[in-house]
Amino acid sequence: MSIIVLINIIIVNIAVWLGLSYFWSYWTHKTFKPWGWLEQHKRKQLHTEVEKSERKYKDRVRYYTYFFAMQQVEQQEVEGEFVLLGLEEPELIRLLRKQCPQRTIHAAGVMEPTNYTIVRENCQGEVSEEVVPIDYASETVVRSILPSTDTKNKVYKCMPSKMLGELSQPIALVLIDMVDYEEVLLSMKKCYELMSRGAIMIVHSYNHDWDGVRKAVDEFAATTSEGFVPVADMYGSVMMIKS
């Protein structure tokens, strides 16, 4: 056997071993999990449906960010309700409902696929307009997670700013997953007024593709003392804790 064939066999075996190690970890759900999550799994403090959805969710950082933000307001006994605006990802809605059944959830959004035109720069530096579809969760899906039979669920099929105009209860956690500049800015302003001390605000899609979100967040941040902290999820988020 020549030395080249031997080296090739060794390289192939190493690649196979690394591949099997990775997929074994992935399929047994033991990869990239925070200590706090594993500890609660060990103590059987996680809802069964939450654990199932976590295994299927692609952006684990975003999932865990929701989980620990929710848990912090619970542990700190922050007064108020949960407000979800945009409703793009049903699994995150399910996480909050299952882990915090005692909290009232206000969920608002268009609840149908929507197209947005953005200006995007590719890797070669070429700038062009592009139509991007956003698959907001349908009303049927949202109501299957937040059924009207549970009086703590408040579902609004409308632009979030319309619902917020009628909201007066204190807020403990607000999650904004929209891309329209005016809607994002109005939502942050109204929610901030109602947020209790220690309440958390998370805004998604803070990246170079969505200038409206970045502009709204930066403008709003300049008016508050807290400011936002970046979250290292897939598409960029920022988080604020009201002091």
PDB file of N, CA and C in Angstrom, residues 120-188:
ATOM      1  N   ARG A 120     -30.559  45.813  -1.066  1.00  0.00           N
ATOM      2  CA  ARG A 120     -29.594  44.842  -0.531  1.00  0.00           C
ATOM      3  C   ARG A 120     -28.279  44.930  -1.308  1.00  0.00           C
ATOM      4  N   GLU A 121     -27.173  44.784  -0.581  1.00  0.00           N
ATOM      5  CA  GLU A 121     -25.835  44.784  -1.184  1.00  0.00           C
ATOM      6  C   GLU A 121     -25.285  43.376  -1.149  1.00  0.00           C
ATOM      7  N   ASN A 122     -24.847  42.848  -2.307  1.00  0.00           N
ATOM      8  CA  ASN A 122     -24.301  41.497  -2.342  1.00  0.00           C
ATOM      9  C   ASN A 122     -22.814  41.487  -2.008  1.00  0.00           C
ATOM     10  N   CYS A 123     -22.207  40.321  -2.084  1.00  0.00           N
ATOM     11  CA  CYS A 123     -20.801  40.172  -1.689  1.00  0.00           C
ATOM     12  C   CYS A 123     -19.845  40.922  -2.619  1.00  0.00           C
ATOM     13  N   GLN A 124     -20.312  41.229  -3.832  1.00  0.00           N
ATOM     14  CA  GLN A 124     -19.473  41.969  -4.778  1.00  0.00           C
ATOM     15  C   GLN A 124     -19.645  43.483  -4.643  1.00  0.00           C
ATOM     16  N   GLY A 125     -20.464  43.912  -3.687  1.00  0.00           N
ATOM     17  CA  GLY A 125     -20.682  45.333  -3.474  1.00  0.00           C
ATOM     18  C   GLY A 125     -21.746  45.934  -4.363  1.00  0.00           C
ATOM     19  N   GLU A 126     -22.472  45.083  -5.108  1.00  0.00           N
ATOM     20  CA  GLU A 126     -23.530  45.568  -5.990  1.00  0.00           C
ATOM     21  C   GLU A 126     -24.817  45.775  -5.194  1.00  0.00           C
ATOM     22  N   VAL A 127     -25.423  46.944  -5.372  1.00  0.00           N
ATOM     23  CA  VAL A 127     -26.628  47.281  -4.630  1.00  0.00           C
ATOM     24  C   VAL A 127     -27.836  47.202  -5.555  1.00  0.00           C
ATOM     25  N   SER A 128     -28.903  46.539  -5.087  1.00  0.00           N
ATOM     26  CA  SER A 128     -30.103  46.416  -5.906  1.00  0.00           C
ATOM     27  C   SER A 128     -31.322  46.267  -5.004  1.00  0.00           C
ATOM     28  N   GLU A 129     -32.498  46.564  -5.572  1.00  0.00           N
ATOM     29  CA  GLU A 129     -33.740  46.359  -4.847  1.00  0.00           C
ATOM     30  C   GLU A 129     -34.163  44.907  -4.961  1.00  0.00           C
ATOM     31  N   GLU A 130     -34.748  44.406  -3.900  1.00  0.00           N
ATOM     32  CA  GLU A 130     -35.175  43.017  -3.888  1.00  0.00           C
ATOM     33  C   GLU A 130     -36.479  42.898  -3.107  1.00  0.00           C
ATOM     34  N   VAL A 131     -37.410  42.129  -3.659  1.00  0.00           N
ATOM     35  CA  VAL A 131     -38.677  41.889  -2.966  1.00  0.00           C
ATOM     36  C   VAL A 131     -38.508  40.663  -2.068  1.00  0.00           C
ATOM     37  N   VAL A 132     -38.743  40.863  -0.787  1.00  0.00           N
ATOM     38  CA  VAL A 132     -38.545  39.800   0.198  1.00  0.00           C
ATOM     39  C   VAL A 132     -39.885  39.422   0.818  1.00  0.00           C
ATOM     40  N   PRO A 133     -40.298  38.165   0.689  1.00  0.00           N
ATOM     41  CA  PRO A 133     -41.546  37.733   1.322  1.00  0.00           C
ATOM     42  C   PRO A 133     -41.319  37.399   2.794  1.00  0.00           C
ATOM     43  N   ILE A 134     -42.247  37.797   3.648  1.00  0.00           N
ATOM     44  CA  ILE A 134     -42.180  37.444   5.064  1.00  0.00           C
ATOM     45  C   ILE A 134     -43.428  36.625   5.406  1.00  0.00           C
ATOM     46  N   ASP A 135     -43.219  35.416   5.858  1.00  0.00           N
ATOM     47  CA  ASP A 135     -44.328  34.520   6.168  1.00  0.00           C
ATOM     48  C   ASP A 135     -44.756  34.689   7.621  1.00  0.00           C
ATOM     49  N   TYR A 136     -45.487  35.761   7.880  1.00  0.00           N
ATOM     50  CA  TYR A 136     -46.034  35.929   9.220  1.00  0.00           C
ATOM     51  C   TYR A 136     -46.982  34.772   9.517  1.00  0.00           C
ATOM     52  N   ALA A 137     -47.007  34.322  10.749  1.00  0.00           N
ATOM     53  CA  ALA A 137     -47.889  33.219  11.140  1.00  0.00           C
ATOM     54  C   ALA A 137     -49.340  33.593  10.855  1.00  0.00           C
ATOM     55  N   SER A 138     -50.103  32.656  10.328  1.00  0.00           N
ATOM     56  CA  SER A 138     -51.500  32.914  10.005  1.00  0.00           C
ATOM     57  C   SER A 138     -52.335  33.021  11.278  1.00  0.00           C
ATOM     58  N   GLU A 139     -53.503  33.623  11.140  1.00  0.00           N
ATOM     59  CA  GLU A 139     -54.393  33.756  12.288  1.00  0.00           C
ATOM     60  C   GLU A 139     -54.792  32.385  12.826  1.00  0.00           C
ATOM     61  N   THR A 140     -54.985  31.428  11.929  1.00  0.00           N
ATOM     62  CA  THR A 140     -55.352  30.064  12.352  1.00  0.00           C
ATOM     63  C   THR A 140     -54.273  29.455  13.233  1.00  0.00           C
ATOM     64  N   VAL A 141     -53.020  29.620  12.818  1.00  0.00           N
ATOM     65  CA  VAL A 141     -51.905  29.063  13.585  1.00  0.00           C
ATOM     66  C   VAL A 141     -51.780  29.762  14.937  1.00  0.00           C
ATOM     67  N   VAL A 142     -51.867  31.095  14.930  1.00  0.00           N
ATOM     68  CA  VAL A 142     -51.731  31.853  16.178  1.00  0.00           C
ATOM     69  C   VAL A 142     -52.830  31.461  17.166  1.00  0.00           C
ATOM     70  N   ARG A 143     -54.058  31.345  16.664  1.00  0.00           N
ATOM     71  CA  ARG A 143     -55.174  31.008  17.558  1.00  0.00           C
ATOM     72  C   ARG A 143     -55.137  29.550  18.010  1.00  0.00           C
ATOM     73  N   SER A 144     -54.431  28.710  17.280  1.00  0.00           N
ATOM     74  CA  SER A 144     -54.270  27.325  17.750  1.00  0.00           C
ATOM     75  C   SER A 144     -53.338  27.269  18.958  1.00  0.00           C
ATOM     76  N   ILE A 145     -52.409  28.246  19.037  1.00  0.00           N
ATOM     77  CA  ILE A 145     -51.487  28.317  20.170  1.00  0.00           C
ATOM     78  C   ILE A 145     -52.082  29.149  21.295  1.00  0.00           C
ATOM     79  N   LEU A 146     -52.832  30.186  20.922  1.00  0.00           N
ATOM     80  CA  LEU A 146     -53.446  31.089  21.893  1.00  0.00           C
ATOM     81  C   LEU A 146     -54.971  31.049  21.716  1.00  0.00           C
ATOM     82  N   PRO A 147     -55.616  29.957  22.086  1.00  0.00           N
ATOM     83  CA  PRO A 147     -57.063  29.819  21.854  1.00  0.00           C
ATOM     84  C   PRO A 147     -57.883  30.802  22.685  1.00  0.00           C
ATOM     85  N   SER A 148     -59.019  31.195  22.135  1.00  0.00           N
ATOM     86  CA  SER A 148     -59.892  32.153  22.818  1.00  0.00           C
ATOM     87  C   SER A 148     -60.524  31.562  24.071  1.00  0.00           C
ATOM     88  N   THR A 149     -60.484  30.235  24.200  1.00  0.00           N
ATOM     89  CA  THR A 149     -61.037  29.596  25.403  1.00  0.00           C
ATOM     90  C   THR A 149     -60.214  29.923  26.646  1.00  0.00           C
ATOM     91  N   ASP A 150     -58.957  30.347  26.433  1.00  0.00           N
ATOM     92  CA  ASP A 150     -58.107  30.796  27.542  1.00  0.00           C
ATOM     93  C   ASP A 150     -58.213  32.322  27.598  1.00  0.00           C
ATOM     94  N   THR A 151     -58.824  32.816  28.638  1.00  0.00           N
ATOM     95  CA  THR A 151     -59.086  34.259  28.742  1.00  0.00           C
ATOM     96  C   THR A 151     -57.815  35.090  28.873  1.00  0.00           C
ATOM     97  N   LYS A 152     -56.665  34.453  29.105  1.00  0.00           N
ATOM     98  CA  LYS A 152     -55.408  35.199  29.197  1.00  0.00           C
ATOM     99  C   LYS A 152     -54.813  35.490  27.815  1.00  0.00           C
ATOM    100  N   ASN A 153     -55.426  34.952  26.765  1.00  0.00           N
ATOM    101  CA  ASN A 153     -54.952  35.180  25.405  1.00  0.00           C
ATOM    102  C   ASN A 153     -55.731  36.311  24.746  1.00  0.00           C
ATOM    103  N   LYS A 154     -55.007  37.273  24.188  1.00  0.00           N
ATOM    104  CA  LYS A 154     -55.619  38.389  23.478  1.00  0.00           C
ATOM    105  C   LYS A 154     -54.967  38.462  22.092  1.00  0.00           C
ATOM    106  N   VAL A 155     -55.708  38.043  21.060  1.00  0.00           N
ATOM    107  CA  VAL A 155     -55.168  37.992  19.702  1.00  0.00           C
ATOM    108  C   VAL A 155     -55.833  39.068  18.846  1.00  0.00           C
ATOM    109  N   TYR A 156     -55.016  39.857  18.134  1.00  0.00           N
ATOM    110  CA  TYR A 156     -55.512  40.962  17.322  1.00  0.00           C
ATOM    111  C   TYR A 156     -54.945  40.835  15.913  1.00  0.00           C
ATOM    112  N   LYS A 157     -55.808  40.634  14.930  1.00  0.00           N
ATOM    113  CA  LYS A 157     -55.354  40.594  13.532  1.00  0.00           C
ATOM    114  C   LYS A 157     -55.424  42.020  12.985  1.00  0.00           C
ATOM    115  N   CYS A 158     -54.361  42.770  13.192  1.00  0.00           N
ATOM    116  CA  CYS A 158     -54.314  44.169  12.771  1.00  0.00           C
ATOM    117  C   CYS A 158     -52.875  44.656  12.864  1.00  0.00           C
ATOM    118  N   MET A 159     -52.627  45.852  12.387  1.00  0.00           N
ATOM    119  CA  MET A 159     -51.315  46.447  12.573  1.00  0.00           C
ATOM    120  C   MET A 159     -51.102  46.661  14.076  1.00  0.00           C
ATOM    121  N   PRO A 160     -49.964  46.273  14.605  1.00  0.00           N
ATOM    122  CA  PRO A 160     -49.728  46.361  16.049  1.00  0.00           C
ATOM    123  C   PRO A 160     -49.971  47.737  16.653  1.00  0.00           C
ATOM    124  N   SER A 161     -49.645  48.812  15.929  1.00  0.00           N
ATOM    125  CA  SER A 161     -49.825  50.145  16.487  1.00  0.00           C
ATOM    126  C   SER A 161     -51.289  50.420  16.827  1.00  0.00           C
ATOM    127  N   LYS A 162     -52.217  49.825  16.081  1.00  0.00           N
ATOM    128  CA  LYS A 162     -53.644  50.007  16.355  1.00  0.00           C
ATOM    129  C   LYS A 162     -54.011  49.366  17.692  1.00  0.00           C
ATOM    130  N   MET A 163     -53.514  48.155  17.941  1.00  0.00           N
ATOM    131  CA  MET A 163     -53.782  47.482  19.209  1.00  0.00           C
ATOM    132  C   MET A 163     -53.142  48.225  20.364  1.00  0.00           C
ATOM    133  N   LEU A 164     -51.930  48.707  20.176  1.00  0.00           N
ATOM    134  CA  LEU A 164     -51.213  49.379  21.251  1.00  0.00           C
ATOM    135  C   LEU A 164     -51.901  50.663  21.684  1.00  0.00           C
ATOM    136  N   GLY A 165     -52.647  51.279  20.774  1.00  0.00           N
ATOM    137  CA  GLY A 165     -53.368  52.494  21.124  1.00  0.00           C
ATOM    138  C   GLY A 165     -54.443  52.253  22.167  1.00  0.00           C
ATOM    139  N   GLU A 166     -54.866  50.988  22.301  1.00  0.00           N
ATOM    140  CA  GLU A 166     -55.909  50.641  23.265  1.00  0.00           C
ATOM    141  C   GLU A 166     -55.340  49.966  24.511  1.00  0.00           C
ATOM    142  N   LEU A 167     -54.041  49.745  24.527  1.00  0.00           N
ATOM    143  CA  LEU A 167     -53.427  49.018  25.637  1.00  0.00           C
ATOM    144  C   LEU A 167     -53.052  49.978  26.766  1.00  0.00           C
ATOM    145  N   SER A 168     -53.390  49.593  27.996  1.00  0.00           N
ATOM    146  CA  SER A 168     -53.070  50.457  29.138  1.00  0.00           C
ATOM    147  C   SER A 168     -52.430  49.689  30.291  1.00  0.00           C
ATOM    148  N   GLN A 169     -52.413  48.356  30.212  1.00  0.00           N
ATOM    149  CA  GLN A 169     -51.843  47.549  31.282  1.00  0.00           C
ATOM    150  C   GLN A 169     -50.315  47.613  31.268  1.00  0.00           C
ATOM    151  N   PRO A 170     -49.683  47.426  32.423  1.00  0.00           N
ATOM    152  CA  PRO A 170     -48.213  47.390  32.453  1.00  0.00           C
ATOM    153  C   PRO A 170     -47.683  46.200  31.650  1.00  0.00           C
ATOM    154  N   ILE A 171     -46.485  46.353  31.108  1.00  0.00           N
ATOM    155  CA  ILE A 171     -45.863  45.323  30.273  1.00  0.00           C
ATOM    156  C   ILE A 171     -44.604  44.798  30.957  1.00  0.00           C
ATOM    157  N   ALA A 172     -44.445  43.463  30.968  1.00  0.00           N
ATOM    158  CA  ALA A 172     -43.247  42.841  31.530  1.00  0.00           C
ATOM    159  C   ALA A 172     -42.266  42.408  30.447  1.00  0.00           C
ATOM    160  N   LEU A 173     -42.795  42.051  29.270  1.00  0.00           N
ATOM    161  CA  LEU A 173     -41.949  41.562  28.182  1.00  0.00           C
ATOM    162  C   LEU A 173     -42.591  41.939  26.853  1.00  0.00           C
ATOM    163  N   VAL A 174     -41.829  42.580  25.960  1.00  0.00           N
ATOM    164  CA  VAL A 174     -42.346  42.923  24.636  1.00  0.00           C
ATOM    165  C   VAL A 174     -41.370  42.446  23.574  1.00  0.00           C
ATOM    166  N   LEU A 175     -41.898  41.757  22.566  1.00  0.00           N
ATOM    167  CA  LEU A 175     -41.102  41.194  21.493  1.00  0.00           C
ATOM    168  C   LEU A 175     -41.597  41.760  20.170  1.00  0.00           C
ATOM    169  N   ILE A 176     -40.730  42.449  19.449  1.00  0.00           N
ATOM    170  CA  ILE A 176     -41.106  43.132  18.221  1.00  0.00           C
ATOM    171  C   ILE A 176     -40.416  42.464  17.039  1.00  0.00           C
ATOM    172  N   ASP A 177     -41.212  41.872  16.158  1.00  0.00           N
ATOM    173  CA  ASP A 177     -40.675  41.150  15.007  1.00  0.00           C
ATOM    174  C   ASP A 177     -41.333  41.683  13.736  1.00  0.00           C
ATOM    175  N   MET A 178     -41.076  42.950  13.441  1.00  0.00           N
ATOM    176  CA  MET A 178     -41.620  43.618  12.258  1.00  0.00           C
ATOM    177  C   MET A 178     -40.480  44.345  11.552  1.00  0.00           C
ATOM    178  N   VAL A 179     -40.754  44.840  10.336  1.00  0.00           N
ATOM    179  CA  VAL A 179     -39.683  45.504   9.588  1.00  0.00           C
ATOM    180  C   VAL A 179     -40.069  46.899   9.095  1.00  0.00           C
ATOM    181  N   ASP A 180     -41.303  47.310   9.307  1.00  0.00           N
ATOM    182  CA  ASP A 180     -41.736  48.632   8.870  1.00  0.00           C
ATOM    183  C   ASP A 180     -41.256  49.693   9.860  1.00  0.00           C
ATOM    184  N   TYR A 181     -40.567  50.713   9.350  1.00  0.00           N
ATOM    185  CA  TYR A 181     -39.959  51.735  10.202  1.00  0.00           C
ATOM    186  C   TYR A 181     -40.963  52.381  11.156  1.00  0.00           C
ATOM    187  N   GLU A 182     -42.069  52.877  10.641  1.00  0.00           N
ATOM    188  CA  GLU A 182     -43.034  53.589  11.477  1.00  0.00           C
ATOM    189  C   GLU A 182     -43.682  52.670  12.509  1.00  0.00           C
ATOM    190  N   GLU A 183     -44.011  51.449  12.093  1.00  0.00           N
ATOM    191  CA  GLU A 183     -44.632  50.506  13.032  1.00  0.00           C
ATOM    192  C   GLU A 183     -43.671  50.143  14.161  1.00  0.00           C
ATOM    193  N   VAL A 184     -42.417  49.898  13.817  1.00  0.00           N
ATOM    194  CA  VAL A 184     -41.423  49.548  14.834  1.00  0.00           C
ATOM    195  C   VAL A 184     -41.211  50.703  15.806  1.00  0.00           C
ATOM    196  N   LEU A 185     -41.062  51.907  15.277  1.00  0.00           N
ATOM    197  CA  LEU A 185     -40.811  53.071  16.120  1.00  0.00           C
ATOM    198  C   LEU A 185     -42.009  53.369  17.036  1.00  0.00           C
ATOM    199  N   LEU A 186     -43.216  53.360  16.477  1.00  0.00           N
ATOM    200  CA  LEU A 186     -44.412  53.607  17.288  1.00  0.00           C
ATOM    201  C   LEU A 186     -44.592  52.536  18.363  1.00  0.00           C
ATOM    202  N   SER A 187     -44.302  51.300  18.005  1.00  0.00           N
ATOM    203  CA  SER A 187     -44.443  50.198  18.953  1.00  0.00           C
ATOM    204  C   SER A 187     -43.464  50.326  20.111  1.00  0.00           C
ATOM    205  N   MET A 188     -42.225  50.688  19.805  1.00  0.00           N
ATOM    206  CA  MET A 188     -41.238  50.853  20.865  1.00  0.00           C
ATOM    207  C   MET A 188     -41.629  51.992  21.806  1.00  0.00           C
TER     208      MET A 188
END
